[in-house]
Coordinates of C-alpha atoms and ligand atoms in Angstrom, one line a residue:
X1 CA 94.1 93.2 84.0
X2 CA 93.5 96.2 81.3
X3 CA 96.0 99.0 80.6
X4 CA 95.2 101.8 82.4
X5 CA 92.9 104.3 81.0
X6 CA 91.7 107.7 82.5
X7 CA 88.2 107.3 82.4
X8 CA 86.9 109.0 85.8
X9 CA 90.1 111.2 86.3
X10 CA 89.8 114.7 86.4
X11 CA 92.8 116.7 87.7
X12 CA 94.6 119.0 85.3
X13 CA 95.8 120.9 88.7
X14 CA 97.1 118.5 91.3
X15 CA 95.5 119.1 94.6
X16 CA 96.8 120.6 97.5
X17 CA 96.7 118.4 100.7
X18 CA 95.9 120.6 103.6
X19 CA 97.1 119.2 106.9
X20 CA 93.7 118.9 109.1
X21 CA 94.0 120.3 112.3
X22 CA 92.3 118.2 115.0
X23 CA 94.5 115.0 115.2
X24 CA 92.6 112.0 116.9
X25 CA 94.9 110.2 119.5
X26 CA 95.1 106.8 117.9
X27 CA 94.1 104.9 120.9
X28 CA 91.0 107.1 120.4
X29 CA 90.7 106.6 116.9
X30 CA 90.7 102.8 117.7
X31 CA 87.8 102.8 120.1
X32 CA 85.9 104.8 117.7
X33 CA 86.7 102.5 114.9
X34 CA 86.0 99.9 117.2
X35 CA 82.4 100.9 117.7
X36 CA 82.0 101.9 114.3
X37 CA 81.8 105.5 115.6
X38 CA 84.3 107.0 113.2
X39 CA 83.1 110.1 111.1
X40 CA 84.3 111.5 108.2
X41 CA 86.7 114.5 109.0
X42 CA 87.1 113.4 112.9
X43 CA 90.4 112.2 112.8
X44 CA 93.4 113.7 110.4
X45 CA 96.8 113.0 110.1
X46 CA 99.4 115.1 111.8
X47 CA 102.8 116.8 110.4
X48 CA 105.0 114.3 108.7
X49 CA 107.2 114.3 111.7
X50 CA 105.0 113.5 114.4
X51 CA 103.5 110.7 112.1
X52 CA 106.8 109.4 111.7
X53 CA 108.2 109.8 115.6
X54 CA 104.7 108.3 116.1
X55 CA 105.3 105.3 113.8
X56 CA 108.5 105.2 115.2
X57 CA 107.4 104.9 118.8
X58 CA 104.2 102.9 118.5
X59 CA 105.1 101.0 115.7
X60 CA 106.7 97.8 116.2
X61 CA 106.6 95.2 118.9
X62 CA 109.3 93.3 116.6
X63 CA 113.2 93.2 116.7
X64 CA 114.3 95.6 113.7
X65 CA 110.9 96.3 113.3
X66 CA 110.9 99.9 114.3
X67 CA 113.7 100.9 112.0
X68 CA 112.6 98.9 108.5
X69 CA 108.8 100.9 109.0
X70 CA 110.4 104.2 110.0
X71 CA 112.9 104.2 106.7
X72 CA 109.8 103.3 104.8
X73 CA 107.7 106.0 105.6
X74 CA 107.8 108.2 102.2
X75 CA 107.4 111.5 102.0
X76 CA 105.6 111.4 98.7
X77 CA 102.7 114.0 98.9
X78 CA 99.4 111.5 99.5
X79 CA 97.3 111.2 96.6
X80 CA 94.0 113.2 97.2
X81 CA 91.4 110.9 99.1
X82 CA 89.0 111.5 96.1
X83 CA 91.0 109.9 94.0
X84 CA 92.0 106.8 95.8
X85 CA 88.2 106.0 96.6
X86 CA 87.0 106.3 92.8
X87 CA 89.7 105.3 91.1
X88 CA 89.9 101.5 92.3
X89 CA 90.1 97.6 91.2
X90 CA 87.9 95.4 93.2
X91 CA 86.6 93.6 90.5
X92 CA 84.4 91.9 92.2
X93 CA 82.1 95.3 91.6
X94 CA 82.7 95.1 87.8
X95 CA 86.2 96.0 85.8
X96 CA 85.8 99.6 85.6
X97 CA 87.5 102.1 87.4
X98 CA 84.5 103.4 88.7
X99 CA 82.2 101.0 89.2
X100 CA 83.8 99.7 93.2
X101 CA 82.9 103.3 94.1
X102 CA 79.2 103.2 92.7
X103 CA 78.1 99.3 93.4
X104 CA 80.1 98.6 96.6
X105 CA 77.7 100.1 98.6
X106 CA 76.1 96.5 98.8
X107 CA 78.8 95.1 100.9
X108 CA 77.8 94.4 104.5
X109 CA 80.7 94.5 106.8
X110 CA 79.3 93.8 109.9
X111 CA 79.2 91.5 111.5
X112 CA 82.3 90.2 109.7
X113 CA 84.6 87.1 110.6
X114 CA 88.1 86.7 109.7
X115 CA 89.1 82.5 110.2
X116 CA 92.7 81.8 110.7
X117 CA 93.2 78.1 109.8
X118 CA 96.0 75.3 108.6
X119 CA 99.6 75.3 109.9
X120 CA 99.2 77.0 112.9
X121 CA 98.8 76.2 116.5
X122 CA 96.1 78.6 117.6
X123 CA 93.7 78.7 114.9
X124 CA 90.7 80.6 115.2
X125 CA 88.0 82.8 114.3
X126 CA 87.9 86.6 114.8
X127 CA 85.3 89.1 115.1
X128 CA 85.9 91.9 112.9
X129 CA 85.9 93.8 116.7
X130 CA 88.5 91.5 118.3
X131 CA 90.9 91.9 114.9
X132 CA 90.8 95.9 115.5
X133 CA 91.8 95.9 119.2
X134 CA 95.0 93.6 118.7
X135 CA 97.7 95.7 118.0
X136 CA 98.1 99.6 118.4
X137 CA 96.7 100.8 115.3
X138 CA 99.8 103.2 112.8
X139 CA 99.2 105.3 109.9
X140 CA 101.7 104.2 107.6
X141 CA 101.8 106.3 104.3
X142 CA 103.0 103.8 101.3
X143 CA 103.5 104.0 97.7
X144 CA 100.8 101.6 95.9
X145 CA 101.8 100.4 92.2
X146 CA 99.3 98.8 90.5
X147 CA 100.8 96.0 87.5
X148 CA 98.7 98.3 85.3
X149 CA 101.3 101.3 85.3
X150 CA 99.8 103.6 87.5
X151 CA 100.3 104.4 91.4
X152 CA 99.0 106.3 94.4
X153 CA 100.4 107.2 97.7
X154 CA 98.1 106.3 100.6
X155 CA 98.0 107.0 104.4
X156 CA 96.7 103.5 105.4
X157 CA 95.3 102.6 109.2
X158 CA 96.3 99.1 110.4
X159 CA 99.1 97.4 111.9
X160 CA 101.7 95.1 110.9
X161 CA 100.2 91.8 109.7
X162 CA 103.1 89.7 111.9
X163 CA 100.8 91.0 114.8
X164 CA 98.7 89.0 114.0
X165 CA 100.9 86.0 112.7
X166 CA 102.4 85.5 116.0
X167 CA 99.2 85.7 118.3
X168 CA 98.4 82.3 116.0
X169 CA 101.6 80.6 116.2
X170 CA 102.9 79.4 113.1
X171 CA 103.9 75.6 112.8
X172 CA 107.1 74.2 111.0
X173 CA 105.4 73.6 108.1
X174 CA 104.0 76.8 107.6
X175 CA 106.1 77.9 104.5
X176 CA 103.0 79.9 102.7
X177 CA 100.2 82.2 103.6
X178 CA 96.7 82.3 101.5
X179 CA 94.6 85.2 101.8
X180 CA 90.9 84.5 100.9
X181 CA 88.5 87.7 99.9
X182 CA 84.7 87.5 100.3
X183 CA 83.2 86.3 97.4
X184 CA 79.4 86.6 97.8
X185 CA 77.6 87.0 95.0
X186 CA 74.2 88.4 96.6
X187 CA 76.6 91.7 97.5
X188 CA 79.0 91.5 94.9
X189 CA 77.7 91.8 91.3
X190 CA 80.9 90.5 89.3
X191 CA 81.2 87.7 91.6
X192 CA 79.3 85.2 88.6
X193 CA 81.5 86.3 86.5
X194 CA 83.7 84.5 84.2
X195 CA 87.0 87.1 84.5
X196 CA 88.4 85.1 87.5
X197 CA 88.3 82.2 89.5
X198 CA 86.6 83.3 92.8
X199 CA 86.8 83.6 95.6
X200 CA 89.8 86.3 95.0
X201 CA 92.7 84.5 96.4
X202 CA 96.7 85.7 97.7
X203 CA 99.6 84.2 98.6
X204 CA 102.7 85.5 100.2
X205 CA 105.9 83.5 101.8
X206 CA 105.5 82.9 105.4
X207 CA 108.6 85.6 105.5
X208 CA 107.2 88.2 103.6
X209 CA 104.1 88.0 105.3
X210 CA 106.2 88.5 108.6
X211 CA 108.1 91.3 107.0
X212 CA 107.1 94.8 109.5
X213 CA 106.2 96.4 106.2
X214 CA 103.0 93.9 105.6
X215 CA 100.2 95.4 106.6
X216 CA 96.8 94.4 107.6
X217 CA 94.6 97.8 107.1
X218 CA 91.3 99.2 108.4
X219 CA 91.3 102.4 107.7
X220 CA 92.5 105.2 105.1
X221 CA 93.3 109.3 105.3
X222 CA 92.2 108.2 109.0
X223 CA 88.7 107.2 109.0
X224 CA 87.6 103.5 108.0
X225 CA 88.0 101.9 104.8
X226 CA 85.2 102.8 102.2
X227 CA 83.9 99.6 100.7
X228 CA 85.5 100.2 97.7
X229 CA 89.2 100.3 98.9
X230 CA 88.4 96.8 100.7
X231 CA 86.3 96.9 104.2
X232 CA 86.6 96.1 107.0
X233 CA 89.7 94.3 106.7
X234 CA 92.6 94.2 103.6
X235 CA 96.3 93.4 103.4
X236 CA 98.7 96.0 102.1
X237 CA 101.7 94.9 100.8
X238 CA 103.6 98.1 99.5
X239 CA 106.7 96.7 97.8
X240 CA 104.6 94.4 95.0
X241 CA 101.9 95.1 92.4
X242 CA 98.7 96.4 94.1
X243 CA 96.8 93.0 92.7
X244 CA 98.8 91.3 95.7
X245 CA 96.9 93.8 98.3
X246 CA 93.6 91.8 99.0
X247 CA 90.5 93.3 99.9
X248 CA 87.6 92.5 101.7
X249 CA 89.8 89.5 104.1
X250 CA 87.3 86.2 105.3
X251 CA 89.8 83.9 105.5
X252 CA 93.6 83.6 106.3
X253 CA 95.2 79.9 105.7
X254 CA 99.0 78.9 106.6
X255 CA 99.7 76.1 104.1
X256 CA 103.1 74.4 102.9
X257 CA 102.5 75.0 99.3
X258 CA 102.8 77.8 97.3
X259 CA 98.8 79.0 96.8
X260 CA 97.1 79.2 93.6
X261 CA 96.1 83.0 93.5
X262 CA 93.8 84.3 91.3
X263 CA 95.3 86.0 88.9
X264 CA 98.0 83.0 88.3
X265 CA 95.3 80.9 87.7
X266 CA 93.6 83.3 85.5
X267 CA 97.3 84.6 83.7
X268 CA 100.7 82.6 84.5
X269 CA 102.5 84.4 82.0
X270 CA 101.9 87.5 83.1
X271 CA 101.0 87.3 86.3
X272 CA 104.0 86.0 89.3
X273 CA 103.5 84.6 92.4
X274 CA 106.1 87.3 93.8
X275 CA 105.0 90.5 91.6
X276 CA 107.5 92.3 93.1
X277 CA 107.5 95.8 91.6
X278 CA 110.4 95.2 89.2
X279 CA 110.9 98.2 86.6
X280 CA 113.7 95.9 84.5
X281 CA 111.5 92.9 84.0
X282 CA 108.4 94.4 81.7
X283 CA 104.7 92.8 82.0
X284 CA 104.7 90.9 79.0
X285 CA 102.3 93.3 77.2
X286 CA 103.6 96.8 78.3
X287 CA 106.8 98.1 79.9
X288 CA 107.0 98.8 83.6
X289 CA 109.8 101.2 83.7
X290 CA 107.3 104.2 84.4
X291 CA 104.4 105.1 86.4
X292 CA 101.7 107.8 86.4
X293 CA 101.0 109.2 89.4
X294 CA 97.1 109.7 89.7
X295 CA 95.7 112.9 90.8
X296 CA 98.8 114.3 90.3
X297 CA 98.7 115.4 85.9
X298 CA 95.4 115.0 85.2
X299 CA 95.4 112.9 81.6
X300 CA 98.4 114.7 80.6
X301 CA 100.5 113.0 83.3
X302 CA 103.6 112.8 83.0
X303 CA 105.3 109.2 83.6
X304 CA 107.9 109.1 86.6
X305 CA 110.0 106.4 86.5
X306 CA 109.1 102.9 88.3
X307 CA 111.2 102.4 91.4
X308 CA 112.8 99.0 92.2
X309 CA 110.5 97.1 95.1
X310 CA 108.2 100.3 94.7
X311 CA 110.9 102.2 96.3
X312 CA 111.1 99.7 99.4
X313 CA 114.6 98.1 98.1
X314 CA 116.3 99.0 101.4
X315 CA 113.7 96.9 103.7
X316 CA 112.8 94.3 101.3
X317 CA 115.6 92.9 99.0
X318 CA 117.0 90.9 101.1
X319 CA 114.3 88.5 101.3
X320 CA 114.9 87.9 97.5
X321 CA 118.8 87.2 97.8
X322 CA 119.7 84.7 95.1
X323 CA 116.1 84.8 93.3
X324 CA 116.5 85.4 89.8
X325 CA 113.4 88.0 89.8
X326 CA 113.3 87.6 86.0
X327 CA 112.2 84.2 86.2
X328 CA 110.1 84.9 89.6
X329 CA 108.4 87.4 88.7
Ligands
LIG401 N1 91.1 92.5 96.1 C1 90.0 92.0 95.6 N2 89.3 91.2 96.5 N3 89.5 92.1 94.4 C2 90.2 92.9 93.5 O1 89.8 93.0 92.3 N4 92.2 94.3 93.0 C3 93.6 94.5 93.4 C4 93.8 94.8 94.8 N5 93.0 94.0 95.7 C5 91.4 93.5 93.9 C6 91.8 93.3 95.2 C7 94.3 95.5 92.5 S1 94.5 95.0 90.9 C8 94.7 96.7 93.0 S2 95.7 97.7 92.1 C9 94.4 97.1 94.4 O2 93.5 96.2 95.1 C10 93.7 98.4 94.3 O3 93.4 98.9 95.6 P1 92.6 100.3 95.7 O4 91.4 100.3 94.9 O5 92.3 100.5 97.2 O6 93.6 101.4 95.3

């Protein structure tokens, strides 16, 4: 991955985020995301409160569940929505910051099948339709730092990925998950291209995936995803570098071995399996004790310091007990 640069950025003033008033229910906002109904401007988010009383109530079918995603909800102001849709890396639309937002309009997500294969006792194939009525959709606002040193703060749509993970039943040997990203190169332009191994591939540990805070988005600032930020289906994982947040989601494996992700293959020594956001262990070319917020300083950002686990310390380190994170990184 390049170092950031702030080609396409624009914001000497940073924007105010107006609260909209008409606040979809979300068993509404599901039926209209369901049928593919969902308009810009129909459904907003409410006050912080509500959202997080709402996250709260609706959030989590799992034990402890409830509280980790409830002290997780940040209070960060969100990064304007024109920001976080032109401002992207899916390289499979080319390497520039811009260029998901201008060629992505190529990729067809319907109809759209997720498989769920391997180590698992129910595999199966979803319709894009089926995946969006399985769980109570949550907007879950999360801090996204990208390996590159700069972050955003999004209000995603989706629900916890272990929603899914238990509906297929996990076998004994299921120590890994593999995320696979479409790689078609009749929609995606930078798919023949020699700057990774495609398809795009992810791995997590079977317990991070299961961790409440892994989430399996549809939507953003409460409408679908645009193509660019990964429709119709992408994983958010808020604690670790943004490259570990696949987009665009065909295939989800349960293996024993650790997976061979993408940008492993294409980097080992700068790129971890884990890629926890770590602001003591520096990418081997540039430090990562600071971020710049974007949308929020325009080019004359200042840096705000890097956060340990993005911030997320409290839910997440204890899956990491005894890991020395210098060596995993
Ligand atoms: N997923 C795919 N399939 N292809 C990519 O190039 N880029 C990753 C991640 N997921 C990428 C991807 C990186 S480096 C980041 S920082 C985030 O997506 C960016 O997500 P955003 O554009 O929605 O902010």
């Amino acid at each position: 991955m390049q170092q950031p640069t702030d080609r396409g950025m624009n914001h000497a003033i940073p924007s105010e985020i107006t609260p909209r008033a008409v606040y979809a229910g979300r068993r509404d906002w599901m039926k209209r995301l369901a049928a593919g109904a969902l308009g810009s401007g129909l459904a907003g988010w409410a006050a912080r409160d509500a959202l997080a009383a709402e996250s709260l109530a609706k959030g989590a079918a799992l034990a402890g569940a409830k509280s980790a995603v409830a002290g997780a909800l940040t209070l960060d102001k969100p990064t304007p929505r024109t920001d976080a849709t032109s401002y992207n890396n899916f390289y499979e639309f080319g390497t520039d910051k811009a260029d998901p937002a201008r060629n992505a309009h190529t990729l067809k997500t319907r109809p759209w099948t997720v498989t769920i294969e391997g180590e698992v006792r129910k595999p199966r194939v979803y319709g894009i339709d089926d995946l969006l009525k399985l769980a109570p959709m949550e907007e879950r606002i999360y801090r996204l730092r990208c390996v590159e040193g700069w972050s955003m703060v999004i209000p995603w749509v989706g629900f916890s990925l272990a929603e899914l993970i238990k509906q297929v039943e996990p076998t004994g040997n299921a120590k890994y998950v593999e995320f696979h990203t479409l790689a078609d190169p009749k929609t995606m332009p930078f798919v023949g291209s020699r700057v990774l191994d495609w398809p795009y591939v992810e791995g997590l540990r079977i317990d991070e995936a299961m961790h409440p805070l892994s989430l399996l988005a549809f939507g953003m600032y409460g409408e679908v995803l645009p193509n660019q930020n990964g429709a119709p289906v992408r994983l958010v994982m808020p604690w670790k570098y943004g490259f570990k947040s696949a987009k665009s989601l065909v295939k989800i494996r349960f293996v024993e071995q650790q997976p061979k992700t993408a940008w492993v293959k294409a980097a080992a020594q700068e790129y971890g399996f884990y890629s926890n956001v770590n602001p003591r262990v520096d990418h081997p070319r540039w430090s990562q004790a600071t971020e710049r917020r974007i949308g929020e300083d325009g080019v004359f950002a200042k840096k705000r310091p890097t956060l340990m686990y993005n911030g997320y310390e409290a839910q997440v380190a204890s899956l990491y007990t005894g890991l020395d994170l210098a060596k995993n990184f």
